[in-house]
Short mmCIF file of C-alpha atoms in Angstrom, two decimals:
data_model
loop_
_atom_site.label_atom_id
_atom_site.label_comp_id
_atom_site.label_asym_id
_atom_site.label_seq_id
_atom_site.Cartn_x
_atom_site.Cartn_y
_atom_site.Cartn_z
CA UNK A 52 -0.21 0.01 0.25
CA UNK A 53 1.12 3.49 -0.57
CA UNK A 54 0.99 6.32 2.11
CA UNK A 55 -0.23 9.42 1.63
CA UNK A 56 1.66 10.88 4.38
CA UNK A 57 5.06 10.76 3.66
CA UNK A 58 4.77 11.54 -0.48
CA UNK A 59 8.13 13.69 0.23
CA UNK A 60 10.37 10.99 0.35
CA UNK A 61 9.19 9.50 -2.94
CA UNK A 62 8.99 13.01 -4.49
CA UNK A 63 13.02 12.53 -3.98
CA UNK A 64 13.43 9.33 -4.94
CA UNK A 65 11.33 10.36 -8.52
CA UNK A 66 14.23 12.89 -8.90
CA UNK A 67 17.16 10.81 -8.16
CA UNK A 68 15.60 7.84 -10.36
CA UNK A 69 14.41 10.08 -12.93
CA UNK A 70 17.30 12.92 -13.37
CA UNK A 71 17.36 15.53 -15.48
CA UNK A 72 14.13 14.88 -17.44
CA UNK A 73 12.38 14.87 -14.49
CA UNK A 74 13.64 17.83 -12.84
CA UNK A 75 12.46 19.66 -15.58
CA UNK A 76 8.89 17.89 -15.14
CA UNK A 77 8.98 19.06 -11.65
CA UNK A 78 9.84 22.81 -12.62
CA UNK A 79 6.40 22.77 -15.18
CA UNK A 80 9.29 22.25 -18.28
CA UNK A 81 8.04 18.79 -19.24
CA UNK A 82 9.65 16.54 -21.58
CA UNK A 83 8.88 16.17 -24.83
CA UNK A 84 9.23 13.14 -27.08
CA UNK A 85 11.77 14.83 -29.03
CA UNK A 86 13.56 18.41 -28.36
CA UNK A 87 10.98 21.27 -29.36
CA UNK A 88 11.32 22.63 -32.94
CA UNK A 89 9.55 24.99 -34.73
CA UNK A 90 6.67 23.81 -36.79
CA UNK A 91 6.75 23.81 -40.83
CA UNK A 92 5.39 27.16 -41.70
CA UNK A 93 1.90 27.19 -43.60
CA UNK A 94 1.52 28.06 -46.61
CA UNK A 95 -1.42 29.75 -48.80
CA UNK A 96 -4.78 31.21 -46.66
CA UNK A 97 -3.89 31.35 -43.06
CA UNK A 98 -6.26 28.54 -41.13
CA UNK A 99 -8.88 29.28 -38.36
CA UNK A 100 -6.69 29.31 -35.08
CA UNK A 101 -9.71 28.57 -32.99
CA UNK A 102 -10.47 24.92 -33.85
CA UNK A 103 -10.75 23.87 -30.02
CA UNK A 104 -13.39 27.02 -29.12
CA UNK A 105 -13.44 28.70 -26.22
CA UNK A 106 -13.95 28.39 -22.58
CA UNK A 107 -14.51 30.05 -19.17
CA UNK A 108 -14.50 28.48 -15.75
CA UNK A 109 -13.85 29.22 -12.00
CA UNK A 110 -16.06 32.04 -11.48
CA UNK A 111 -15.79 34.50 -8.66
CA UNK A 112 -17.80 37.66 -7.75
CA UNK A 113 -15.53 39.80 -10.06
CA UNK A 114 -13.73 37.48 -12.20
CA UNK A 115 -13.77 34.71 -14.26
CA UNK A 116 -10.79 32.74 -16.74
CA UNK A 117 -11.34 32.69 -20.21
CA UNK A 118 -9.67 30.20 -22.10
CA UNK A 119 -8.52 29.43 -25.53
CA UNK A 120 -5.86 27.54 -27.30
CA UNK A 121 -4.54 28.31 -30.90
CA UNK A 122 -4.21 25.06 -32.95
CA UNK A 123 -4.94 25.81 -37.15
CA UNK A 124 -3.75 22.01 -36.95
CA UNK A 125 -5.21 20.66 -33.83
CA UNK A 126 -3.42 16.77 -34.46
CA UNK A 127 -0.26 17.68 -35.45
CA UNK A 128 2.83 18.90 -33.14
CA UNK A 129 2.35 22.24 -31.19
CA UNK A 130 -1.21 21.95 -32.93
CA UNK A 131 0.44 23.26 -36.09
CA UNK A 132 1.96 26.27 -34.34
CA UNK A 133 5.18 27.60 -34.83
CA UNK A 134 7.41 27.71 -31.74
CA UNK A 135 7.72 31.36 -30.56
CA UNK A 136 5.09 33.39 -28.64
CA UNK A 137 1.78 34.77 -30.07
CA UNK A 138 -0.07 37.79 -28.85
CA UNK A 139 -3.42 36.88 -28.63
CA UNK A 140 -6.24 39.93 -28.31
CA UNK A 141 -9.07 39.48 -25.83
CA UNK A 142 -12.37 41.35 -24.77
CA UNK A 143 -15.10 40.62 -22.53
CA UNK A 144 -18.51 42.75 -23.04
CA UNK A 145 -21.77 43.19 -21.65
CA UNK A 146 -23.42 42.05 -25.02
CA UNK A 147 -23.05 39.41 -26.93
CA UNK A 148 -22.75 42.11 -30.28
CA UNK A 149 -19.71 43.57 -27.89
CA UNK A 150 -20.90 47.33 -28.12
CA UNK A 151 -20.32 47.46 -24.60
CA UNK A 152 -16.95 46.22 -24.08
CA UNK A 153 -15.82 46.27 -20.25
CA UNK A 154 -12.12 44.94 -20.61
CA UNK A 155 -9.94 44.29 -22.92
CA UNK A 156 -6.26 43.34 -23.34
CA UNK A 157 -3.27 41.31 -24.74
CA UNK A 158 -2.09 37.63 -23.43
CA UNK A 159 0.46 35.85 -24.74
CA UNK A 160 0.04 32.11 -26.37
CA UNK A 161 3.64 30.53 -25.59
CA UNK A 162 4.91 27.70 -27.48
CA UNK A 163 5.67 25.60 -23.98
CA UNK A 164 1.83 25.93 -22.98
CA UNK A 165 0.89 24.62 -26.34
CA UNK A 166 -0.05 28.40 -27.34
CA UNK A 167 -3.14 27.72 -24.71
CA UNK A 168 -4.32 31.02 -23.17
CA UNK A 169 -5.70 31.72 -20.22
CA UNK A 170 -6.86 35.06 -18.88
CA UNK A 171 -7.91 35.77 -15.23
CA UNK A 172 -10.26 38.94 -16.20
CA UNK A 173 -11.00 40.72 -12.99
CA UNK A 174 -13.14 44.01 -11.98
CA UNK A 175 -16.32 42.56 -13.29
CA UNK A 176 -19.75 42.67 -11.67
CA UNK A 177 -21.46 40.29 -9.51
CA UNK A 178 -23.72 37.85 -11.32
CA UNK A 179 -23.73 39.19 -14.71
CA UNK A 180 -23.63 37.55 -17.79
CA UNK A 181 -20.77 38.39 -19.87
CA UNK A 182 -19.66 37.89 -23.49
CA UNK A 183 -15.93 37.24 -24.46
CA UNK A 184 -13.90 36.42 -27.29
CA UNK A 185 -10.34 36.42 -29.05
CA UNK A 186 -8.38 37.82 -31.57
CA UNK A 187 -5.19 36.19 -33.17
CA UNK A 188 -3.61 35.68 -37.09
CA UNK A 189 -6.34 38.03 -37.99
CA UNK A 190 -9.04 36.13 -37.11
CA UNK A 191 -11.78 36.13 -34.71
CA UNK A 192 -13.03 33.14 -32.32
CA UNK A 193 -16.08 32.03 -31.36
CA UNK A 194 -18.12 34.02 -28.56
CA UNK A 195 -18.57 32.47 -25.43
CA UNK A 196 -21.00 33.03 -22.73
CA UNK A 197 -20.02 33.13 -19.24
CA UNK A 198 -21.48 34.53 -15.63
CA UNK A 199 -19.96 35.61 -12.69
CA UNK A 200 -20.85 34.06 -9.20
CA UNK A 201 -23.18 36.40 -6.75
CA UNK A 202 -21.57 38.50 -4.05
CA UNK A 203 -20.48 36.87 -0.66
CA UNK A 204 -23.59 37.88 1.07
CA UNK A 205 -26.17 38.09 -2.11
CA UNK A 206 -29.87 36.31 -1.61
CA UNK A 207 -30.08 35.19 -4.91
CA UNK A 208 -33.65 33.76 -5.98
CA UNK A 209 -32.52 30.69 -7.91
CA UNK A 210 -29.12 28.73 -9.24
CA UNK A 211 -29.25 27.09 -12.43
CA UNK A 212 -26.52 24.05 -12.46
CA UNK A 213 -25.39 20.99 -14.62
CA UNK A 214 -23.23 18.70 -13.52
CA UNK A 215 -21.90 15.83 -16.17
CA UNK A 216 -18.95 13.16 -16.57
CA UNK A 217 -17.19 10.54 -18.23
CA UNK A 218 -17.33 11.27 -21.89
CA UNK A 219 -15.25 8.49 -23.78
CA UNK A 220 -15.26 10.40 -27.62
CA UNK A 221 -14.75 7.02 -29.29
CA UNK A 222 -18.03 5.35 -27.78
CA UNK A 223 -21.24 7.74 -28.64
CA UNK A 224 -22.19 11.24 -29.85
CA UNK A 225 -22.06 14.47 -27.48
CA UNK A 226 -25.89 14.61 -27.83
CA UNK A 227 -25.77 15.43 -23.82
CA UNK A 228 -23.53 18.19 -24.22
CA UNK A 229 -25.81 19.67 -27.01
CA UNK A 230 -28.90 19.89 -24.96
CA UNK A 231 -26.72 20.86 -22.11
CA UNK A 232 -25.50 23.90 -23.83
CA UNK A 233 -28.99 24.71 -25.33
CA UNK A 234 -30.14 25.36 -21.43
CA UNK A 235 -27.35 27.72 -20.51
CA UNK A 236 -26.82 26.99 -17.16
CA UNK A 237 -25.25 29.69 -14.79
CA UNK A 238 -22.54 27.09 -13.66
CA UNK A 239 -21.50 23.36 -15.12
CA UNK A 240 -19.53 21.35 -12.86
CA UNK A 241 -17.84 18.21 -14.81
CA UNK A 242 -16.30 15.95 -11.88
CA UNK A 243 -13.99 13.97 -13.99
CA UNK A 244 -12.90 11.34 -16.70
CA UNK A 245 -13.00 14.43 -19.55
CA UNK A 246 -10.23 11.99 -21.59
CA UNK A 247 -9.54 8.47 -21.81
CA UNK A 248 -6.38 7.32 -21.79
CA UNK A 249 -6.96 3.90 -23.24
CA UNK A 250 -5.54 2.43 -26.92
CA UNK A 251 -8.47 1.17 -28.44
CA UNK A 252 -9.22 -0.71 -31.49
CA UNK A 253 -11.80 1.73 -32.75
CA UNK A 254 -15.37 3.01 -32.10
CA UNK A 255 -18.54 4.30 -33.38
CA UNK A 256 -17.46 6.91 -34.43
CA UNK A 257 -16.19 7.99 -37.86
CA UNK A 258 -12.40 7.98 -37.35
CA UNK A 259 -12.26 6.40 -34.28
CA UNK A 260 -9.66 3.98 -35.35
CA UNK A 261 -7.24 6.84 -36.09
CA UNK A 262 -3.79 6.67 -34.52
CA UNK A 263 -4.72 9.45 -32.62
CA UNK A 264 -7.64 8.06 -30.61
CA UNK A 265 -6.30 4.28 -30.61
CA UNK A 266 -2.76 5.18 -29.04
CA UNK A 267 -2.80 5.09 -24.90
CA UNK A 268 -1.54 8.43 -23.86
CA UNK A 269 1.78 8.09 -21.87
CA UNK A 270 3.60 10.97 -23.46
CA UNK A 271 2.99 14.67 -23.17
CA UNK A 272 2.05 15.24 -27.02
CA UNK A 273 0.01 11.74 -26.95
CA UNK A 274 -2.06 13.53 -24.31
CA UNK A 275 -2.17 16.49 -25.84
CA UNK A 276 -3.63 14.79 -28.66
CA UNK A 277 -6.23 13.32 -26.97
CA UNK A 278 -7.93 16.62 -25.45
CA UNK A 279 -7.46 18.22 -28.89
CA UNK A 280 -9.56 15.35 -30.47
CA UNK A 281 -11.80 15.60 -27.62
CA UNK A 282 -12.02 19.42 -28.13
CA UNK A 283 -12.68 19.65 -31.95
CA UNK A 284 -16.38 17.93 -31.04
CA UNK A 285 -18.74 20.72 -31.83
CA UNK A 286 -21.15 19.70 -29.13
CA UNK A 287 -18.49 19.78 -26.43
CA UNK A 288 -17.22 23.20 -27.82
CA UNK A 289 -20.86 24.68 -27.37
CA UNK A 290 -21.35 23.28 -23.87
CA UNK A 291 -18.11 25.10 -22.85
CA UNK A 292 -19.28 28.21 -24.75
CA UNK A 293 -22.44 28.31 -23.04
CA UNK A 294 -21.75 28.56 -19.13
CA UNK A 295 -18.59 28.78 -16.99
CA UNK A 296 -17.40 25.30 -15.91
CA UNK A 297 -15.59 24.17 -12.89
CA UNK A 298 -13.87 20.79 -13.22
CA UNK A 299 -11.75 18.60 -11.34
CA UNK A 300 -10.43 15.23 -12.88
CA UNK A 301 -10.84 11.42 -11.83
CA UNK A 302 -9.13 8.46 -13.02
CA UNK A 303 -8.88 8.29 -16.93
CA UNK A 304 -7.01 12.06 -17.20
CA UNK A 305 -4.13 9.89 -16.11
CA UNK A 306 -4.32 6.20 -16.18
CA UNK A 307 -7.77 3.83 -15.02
CA UNK A 308 -7.76 3.86 -11.08
CA UNK A 309 -4.33 5.34 -10.23
CA UNK A 310 -3.89 6.23 -6.52
CA UNK A 311 -1.33 8.84 -5.55
CA UNK A 312 1.97 7.68 -6.68
CA UNK A 313 0.36 4.04 -7.29
CA UNK A 314 -0.44 2.21 -10.40
CA UNK A 315 0.48 -1.18 -11.61
CA UNK A 316 1.68 0.10 -15.19
CA UNK A 317 4.77 1.48 -13.91
CA UNK A 318 7.11 2.27 -10.69
CA UNK A 319 6.40 4.96 -8.75
CA UNK A 320 9.35 7.44 -10.06
CA UNK A 321 8.14 6.59 -13.79
CA UNK A 322 4.66 6.80 -12.80
CA UNK A 323 4.92 10.19 -11.98
CA UNK A 324 6.62 11.20 -15.02
CA UNK A 325 3.49 9.93 -17.09
CA UNK A 326 1.28 11.56 -14.58
CA UNK A 327 3.45 15.26 -14.74
CA UNK A 328 2.52 14.69 -18.71
CA UNK A 329 -0.91 14.28 -17.91
CA UNK A 330 -1.61 16.82 -15.51
CA UNK A 331 0.66 19.34 -17.67
CA UNK A 332 -2.27 18.44 -20.74
CA UNK A 333 -4.97 19.05 -18.43
CA UNK A 334 -4.20 22.06 -17.36
CA UNK A 335 -3.42 23.32 -21.07
CA UNK A 336 -6.93 22.56 -21.95
CA UNK A 337 -9.13 23.30 -19.19
CA UNK A 338 -10.19 27.37 -17.82
CA UNK A 339 -8.29 26.90 -14.97
CA UNK A 340 -6.22 29.63 -13.07
CA UNK A 341 -2.60 30.25 -12.80
CA UNK A 342 -2.86 28.92 -9.28
CA UNK A 343 -3.88 25.14 -10.60
CA UNK A 344 -0.91 25.12 -13.11
CA UNK A 345 1.11 21.87 -12.26
CA UNK A 346 4.39 21.94 -11.02
CA UNK A 347 5.66 18.32 -12.72
CA UNK A 348 3.43 15.56 -10.81
CA UNK A 349 1.81 17.63 -8.26
CA UNK A 350 -1.66 19.88 -9.08
CA UNK A 351 -3.38 21.91 -6.42
CA UNK A 352 -7.33 21.10 -7.64
CA UNK A 353 -9.55 20.73 -4.84
CA UNK A 354 -10.87 24.41 -4.11
CA UNK A 355 -14.14 26.19 -3.05
CA UNK A 356 -16.61 28.18 -4.60
CA UNK A 357 -19.60 30.43 -2.92
CA UNK A 358 -22.96 31.69 -4.52
CA UNK A 359 -24.15 33.80 -2.27
CA UNK A 360 -25.90 32.80 0.67
CA UNK A 361 -27.59 30.15 -1.50
CA UNK A 362 -24.82 27.53 -2.07
CA UNK A 363 -20.76 26.77 -1.33
CA UNK A 364 -19.67 24.25 -4.02
CA UNK A 365 -16.45 22.41 -2.23
CA UNK A 366 -14.61 20.89 -5.27
CA UNK A 367 -12.41 17.48 -4.12
CA UNK A 368 -9.49 15.88 -5.56
CA UNK A 369 -9.78 12.49 -4.26
CA UNK A 370 -6.95 10.67 -6.71
CA UNK A 371 -3.87 12.84 -5.71
CA UNK A 372 -3.72 12.12 -2.10
CA UNK A 373 -5.63 8.78 -1.54
CA UNK A 374 -4.46 5.52 -0.10
CA UNK A 375 -4.24 2.36 -2.65
CA UNK A 376 -7.20 0.20 -3.16
CA UNK A 377 -7.89 -1.99 -0.79
CA UNK A 378 -7.60 -5.78 -1.38
CA UNK A 379 -5.75 -5.15 -4.62
CA UNK A 380 -8.93 -3.10 -6.08
CA UNK A 381 -12.18 -4.39 -8.01
CA UNK A 382 -15.43 -5.36 -6.12
CA UNK A 383 -15.07 -7.38 -2.65
CA UNK A 384 -16.30 -7.72 0.86
CA UNK A 385 -15.58 -4.81 2.87
CA UNK A 386 -12.79 -5.79 5.97
CA UNK A 387 -10.22 -4.62 7.96
CA UNK A 388 -8.45 -2.90 4.98
CA UNK A 389 -11.82 -1.37 4.32
CA UNK A 390 -12.26 0.21 7.72
CA UNK A 391 -8.47 1.40 8.85
CA UNK A 392 -8.47 4.67 9.72
CA UNK A 393 -5.10 5.01 8.38
CA UNK A 394 -6.45 4.83 4.96
CA UNK A 395 -7.83 7.58 3.15
CA UNK A 396 -9.29 8.81 0.28
CA UNK A 397 -8.72 12.65 0.31
CA UNK A 398 -5.28 13.09 2.32
CA UNK A 399 -4.95 14.69 5.54
CA UNK A 400 -4.75 18.26 4.60
CA UNK A 401 -7.66 18.03 2.12
CA UNK A 402 -10.22 16.53 4.65
CA UNK A 403 -9.11 19.13 7.28
CA UNK A 404 -9.88 22.03 4.65
CA UNK A 405 -13.32 20.40 4.00
CA UNK A 406 -14.35 19.90 7.31
CA UNK A 407 -13.07 23.48 8.35
CA UNK A 408 -14.71 24.91 5.35
CA UNK A 409 -18.22 23.42 6.33
CA UNK A 410 -17.82 24.39 10.03
CA UNK A 411 -17.63 28.23 8.48
CA UNK A 412 -20.33 27.81 5.83
CA UNK A 413 -23.45 29.73 6.11
CA UNK A 414 -25.03 28.76 3.18
CA UNK A 415 -28.25 27.29 2.63
CA UNK A 416 -27.12 24.48 0.47
CA UNK A 417 -23.50 22.90 0.75
CA UNK A 418 -22.12 21.02 -2.30
CA UNK A 419 -19.85 18.21 -2.13
CA UNK A 420 -18.60 18.04 -5.73
CA UNK A 421 -16.46 14.65 -6.40
CA UNK A 422 -15.71 12.08 -8.54
CA UNK A 423 -17.93 8.67 -7.84
CA UNK A 424 -20.32 7.87 -5.34
CA UNK A 425 -20.27 8.35 -1.40
CA UNK A 426 -22.97 6.40 -1.04
CA UNK A 427 -22.45 2.35 -0.24
CA UNK A 428 -23.22 0.54 -3.26
CA UNK A 429 -23.68 -3.04 -2.42
CA UNK A 430 -23.39 -4.94 -5.60
CA UNK A 431 -24.08 -8.58 -4.78
CA UNK A 432 -27.60 -10.05 -5.26
CA UNK A 433 -28.41 -12.13 -2.07
CA UNK A 434 -26.64 -12.32 0.68
CA UNK A 435 -23.29 -10.63 1.96
CA UNK A 436 -22.04 -7.26 0.68
CA UNK A 437 -19.89 -6.77 -1.74
CA UNK A 438 -18.69 -3.04 -2.93
CA UNK A 439 -16.44 -1.51 -5.19
CA UNK A 440 -13.42 -0.79 -3.51
CA UNK A 441 -12.31 2.17 -5.87
CA UNK A 442 -14.96 3.95 -4.63
CA UNK A 443 -15.55 5.65 -1.04
CA UNK A 444 -17.07 2.13 0.18
CA UNK A 445 -13.15 1.17 0.21
CA UNK A 446 -11.98 3.96 2.62
CA UNK A 447 -14.84 3.61 4.97
CA UNK A 448 -13.33 5.51 7.89
CA UNK A 449 -12.33 8.05 5.34
CA UNK A 450 -16.17 8.19 4.82
CA UNK A 451 -17.21 8.05 8.27
CA UNK A 452 -14.94 10.90 9.03
CA UNK A 453 -16.53 13.16 6.39
CA UNK A 454 -19.91 12.51 7.13
CA UNK A 455 -19.98 12.41 10.91
CA UNK A 456 -18.02 16.07 10.48
CA UNK A 457 -21.42 16.87 8.61
CA UNK A 458 -23.04 16.19 11.46
CA UNK A 459 -21.00 17.44 14.32
CA UNK A 460 -20.53 20.46 12.59
CA UNK A 461 -24.57 20.97 11.42
CA UNK A 462 -24.16 21.22 8.06
CA UNK A 463 -27.22 22.73 6.20
CA UNK A 464 -28.66 20.73 3.39
CA UNK A 465 -25.59 18.47 2.52
CA UNK A 466 -25.90 17.56 -1.36
CA UNK A 467 -23.09 15.19 -3.08
CA UNK A 468 -22.96 15.39 -6.57
CA UNK A 469 -20.51 12.67 -8.58
CA UNK A 470 -19.94 10.66 -11.60
CA UNK A 471 -17.85 7.76 -12.26
CA UNK A 472 -20.34 5.12 -12.41
CA UNK A 473 -21.68 5.51 -16.04
CA UNK A 474 -25.20 5.01 -14.25
CA UNK A 475 -27.29 7.63 -12.58
CA UNK A 476 -27.60 6.78 -8.53
CA UNK A 477 -29.79 9.02 -5.98
CA UNK A 478 -29.20 8.26 -2.51
CA UNK A 479 -30.04 9.44 1.15
CA UNK A 480 -26.45 9.62 2.97
CA UNK A 481 -26.81 7.75 5.93
CA UNK A 482 -24.57 7.50 8.95
CA UNK A 483 -24.58 3.71 9.24
CA UNK A 484 -25.82 2.08 5.66
CA UNK A 485 -26.20 -1.00 7.63
CA UNK A 486 -29.33 0.79 9.81
CA UNK A 487 -32.01 1.60 7.01
CA UNK A 488 -33.17 3.78 10.39
CA UNK A 489 -29.72 5.25 10.75
CA UNK A 490 -30.22 9.52 10.58
CA UNK A 491 -29.67 11.13 7.02
CA UNK A 492 -27.04 13.60 7.04
CA UNK A 493 -27.41 14.39 3.27
CA UNK A 494 -28.36 13.52 -0.22
CA UNK A 495 -26.32 12.45 -3.20
CA UNK A 496 -27.19 12.41 -7.20
CA UNK A 497 -24.50 10.35 -9.09
CA UNK A 498 -25.20 11.64 -12.63
CA UNK A 499 -24.22 8.95 -15.46
CA UNK A 500 -21.98 9.49 -18.43
CA UNK A 501 -22.13 11.72 -21.32
CA UNK A 502 -20.94 8.82 -23.93
CA UNK A 503 -19.21 6.06 -22.02
CA UNK A 504 -20.95 2.57 -22.15
CA UNK A 505 -22.54 3.15 -25.48
CA UNK A 506 -26.31 3.39 -25.45
CA UNK A 507 -27.44 1.63 -22.17
CA UNK A 508 -30.87 0.70 -20.83
CA UNK A 509 -33.36 2.33 -18.89
CA UNK A 510 -32.79 -0.21 -15.93
CA UNK A 511 -29.80 -2.94 -16.16
CA UNK A 512 -29.69 -5.94 -13.94
CA UNK A 513 -26.82 -3.96 -12.16
CA UNK A 514 -29.25 -1.29 -11.32
CA UNK A 515 -31.76 -3.44 -10.18
CA UNK A 516 -29.51 -5.13 -7.65
CA UNK A 517 -28.57 -1.81 -6.65
CA UNK A 518 -32.10 -0.91 -5.50
CA UNK A 519 -32.53 -4.16 -4.33
CA UNK A 520 -29.62 -4.26 -2.07
CA UNK A 521 -29.20 -0.97 -0.92
CA UNK A 522 -32.54 0.98 0.73
CA UNK A 523 -30.61 4.18 0.68
CA UNK A 524 -30.83 3.99 -3.29
CA UNK A 525 -33.65 5.81 -4.46
CA UNK A 526 -33.48 5.82 -8.17
CA UNK A 527 -31.21 4.11 -10.72
CA UNK A 528 -30.73 4.57 -14.66
CA UNK A 529 -28.08 3.25 -17.06
CA UNK A 530 -28.84 5.58 -19.79
CA UNK A 531 -26.39 8.20 -21.16
CA UNK A 532 -26.71 11.93 -20.34
CA UNK A 533 -25.97 14.70 -17.69
CA UNK A 534 -27.96 15.92 -14.65
CA UNK A 535 -29.73 19.47 -14.90
CA UNK A 536 -30.36 21.57 -11.51
CA UNK A 537 -32.52 24.00 -9.89
CA UNK A 538 -31.60 25.66 -6.82
CA UNK A 539 -33.43 27.54 -4.65
CA UNK A 540 -33.59 28.19 -0.76
CA UNK A 541 -36.65 26.13 -0.52
CA UNK A 542 -35.61 23.49 -2.61
CA UNK A 543 -33.03 21.44 -4.60
CA UNK A 544 -34.46 19.96 -8.16
CA UNK A 545 -32.79 17.45 -10.04
CA UNK A 546 -33.35 16.91 -13.50
CA UNK A 547 -31.93 13.63 -15.01
CA UNK A 548 -31.72 14.21 -18.70
CA UNK A 549 -30.96 10.88 -21.03
CA UNK A 550 -30.43 10.46 -24.36
CA UNK A 551 -32.00 7.42 -26.30
CA UNK A 552 -28.84 6.92 -28.48
CA UNK A 553 -25.48 7.85 -27.97
CA UNK A 554 -23.97 5.55 -31.01
CA UNK A 555 -25.95 7.70 -33.74
CA UNK A 556 -25.98 11.48 -33.74
CA UNK A 557 -28.50 13.33 -33.00
CA UNK A 558 -30.26 11.51 -30.62
CA UNK A 559 -33.71 12.38 -28.36
CA UNK A 560 -33.09 14.08 -25.04
CA UNK A 561 -35.94 13.75 -22.54
CA UNK A 562 -36.37 13.93 -18.48
CA UNK A 563 -36.31 10.57 -17.15
CA UNK A 564 -36.83 11.68 -13.47
CA UNK A 565 -37.17 14.70 -11.22
CA UNK A 566 -36.14 14.49 -8.09
CA UNK A 567 -36.53 16.93 -4.78
CA UNK A 568 -34.68 17.57 -1.63
CA UNK A 569 -36.62 20.03 0.66
CA UNK A 570 -34.72 22.85 2.46
CA UNK A 571 -33.99 21.16 5.95
CA UNK A 572 -35.21 17.86 5.05
CA UNK A 573 -32.16 15.41 4.06
CA UNK A 574 -34.44 12.94 1.99
CA UNK A 575 -35.08 12.66 -1.81
CA UNK A 576 -38.65 12.54 -3.12
CA UNK A 577 -39.98 12.08 -6.60
CA UNK A 578 -41.82 14.57 -8.88
#
């Protein structure tokens, strides 16, 4: 097992074992497949440099990050750009026609960041819609819509929120993203598995047998190409352009089921180089602040956002600090290892940050935005209990400290939102999942995947088992989609939007269920 309490020694080993290349990674100048050199100059009419669209994220009452990446040939090395800095003009306006520009400037798209641009636009007004765009090489980008957070003491009447996860490009079309974009939420939260690192044979989409999709991602160039292949999708671009996003990663942004410095694919020192490559490409393609820029294999991803008096979002990182999975991973009966208080899903520092934040919160709704299911998932039909070791079930003491900490701090209206399962699961969060009469301290909505898992069905055998064996689970569905939420001081409504088919374009999106949580009443009701 890998301890999360002595990571400094492993970092030193990482430097010692991997030498100069690792030192570059730790400094943020990551090793490439080959020495960097200028791309061949283009000829003829200039190509569109904004093939990957625009995005915004991490909204504050007076600020938001706006993002783009210059990539006229997105699947070529450095996106087809020359290896030199490029000035990029940016504008933020109060109207879509840009007749009322409130902020503008010039950013530098640098080759070592693959010509990505992150502008932390400050001096904006709270709880306002804005539009933004970029100009480079004489061409304008698409226009994006964003919205700042409310002032900390504002009493806003409603928050429109969407959350999503798990979008394996080769397994389906992004019809759910098109629907999400059309709704123009105040905020979108993406809970991990933005890309998949797998090497595959081919998928359901045209061109899904190409090398940039089928090759497993290990190097920085390969991770960059994987993000570019996803970012080229027009529905994903529309979803990014429709609202500010708050993002966190799960496992597939690096490799399946990684845990801190441990993965069976490589020794820790070698794995950390891969992790540094993955983190760098992730930051380059997400609307994140400079504070989230990785330092080699380290990325400060957990953070908090407040939406006036209405809601506070605690965004977790449940990969970077966790103990290795118990009993060799997979689904197993719980035992002494899953109950070991020395094992953690969040690491000590993040757990303390979470509980201290809850103790200070005065928000009506306290949202835990994290990667998978906090509720217990007994997946065995009949006698006995079998649970997945990669979720909170494999870290029972960690879960007990979080749920018990919420109770002890009188956290108001705890709502966990999660992903990872490729199915929708809605649960009451109880202090003791073995006792149906145990007090509920919150509720949880786990959203299904955008496309991972192909079309699915309304209720598969796995979902039927979950409903039968887990009385705290109130709803299951195994189709693709996302969750659109309306949050007011009196109630939280989760609208589970599902797609009939993702294996063909232009599927039909509909509401499968509307689930309600009332203020001060931690139990899920069906509307």
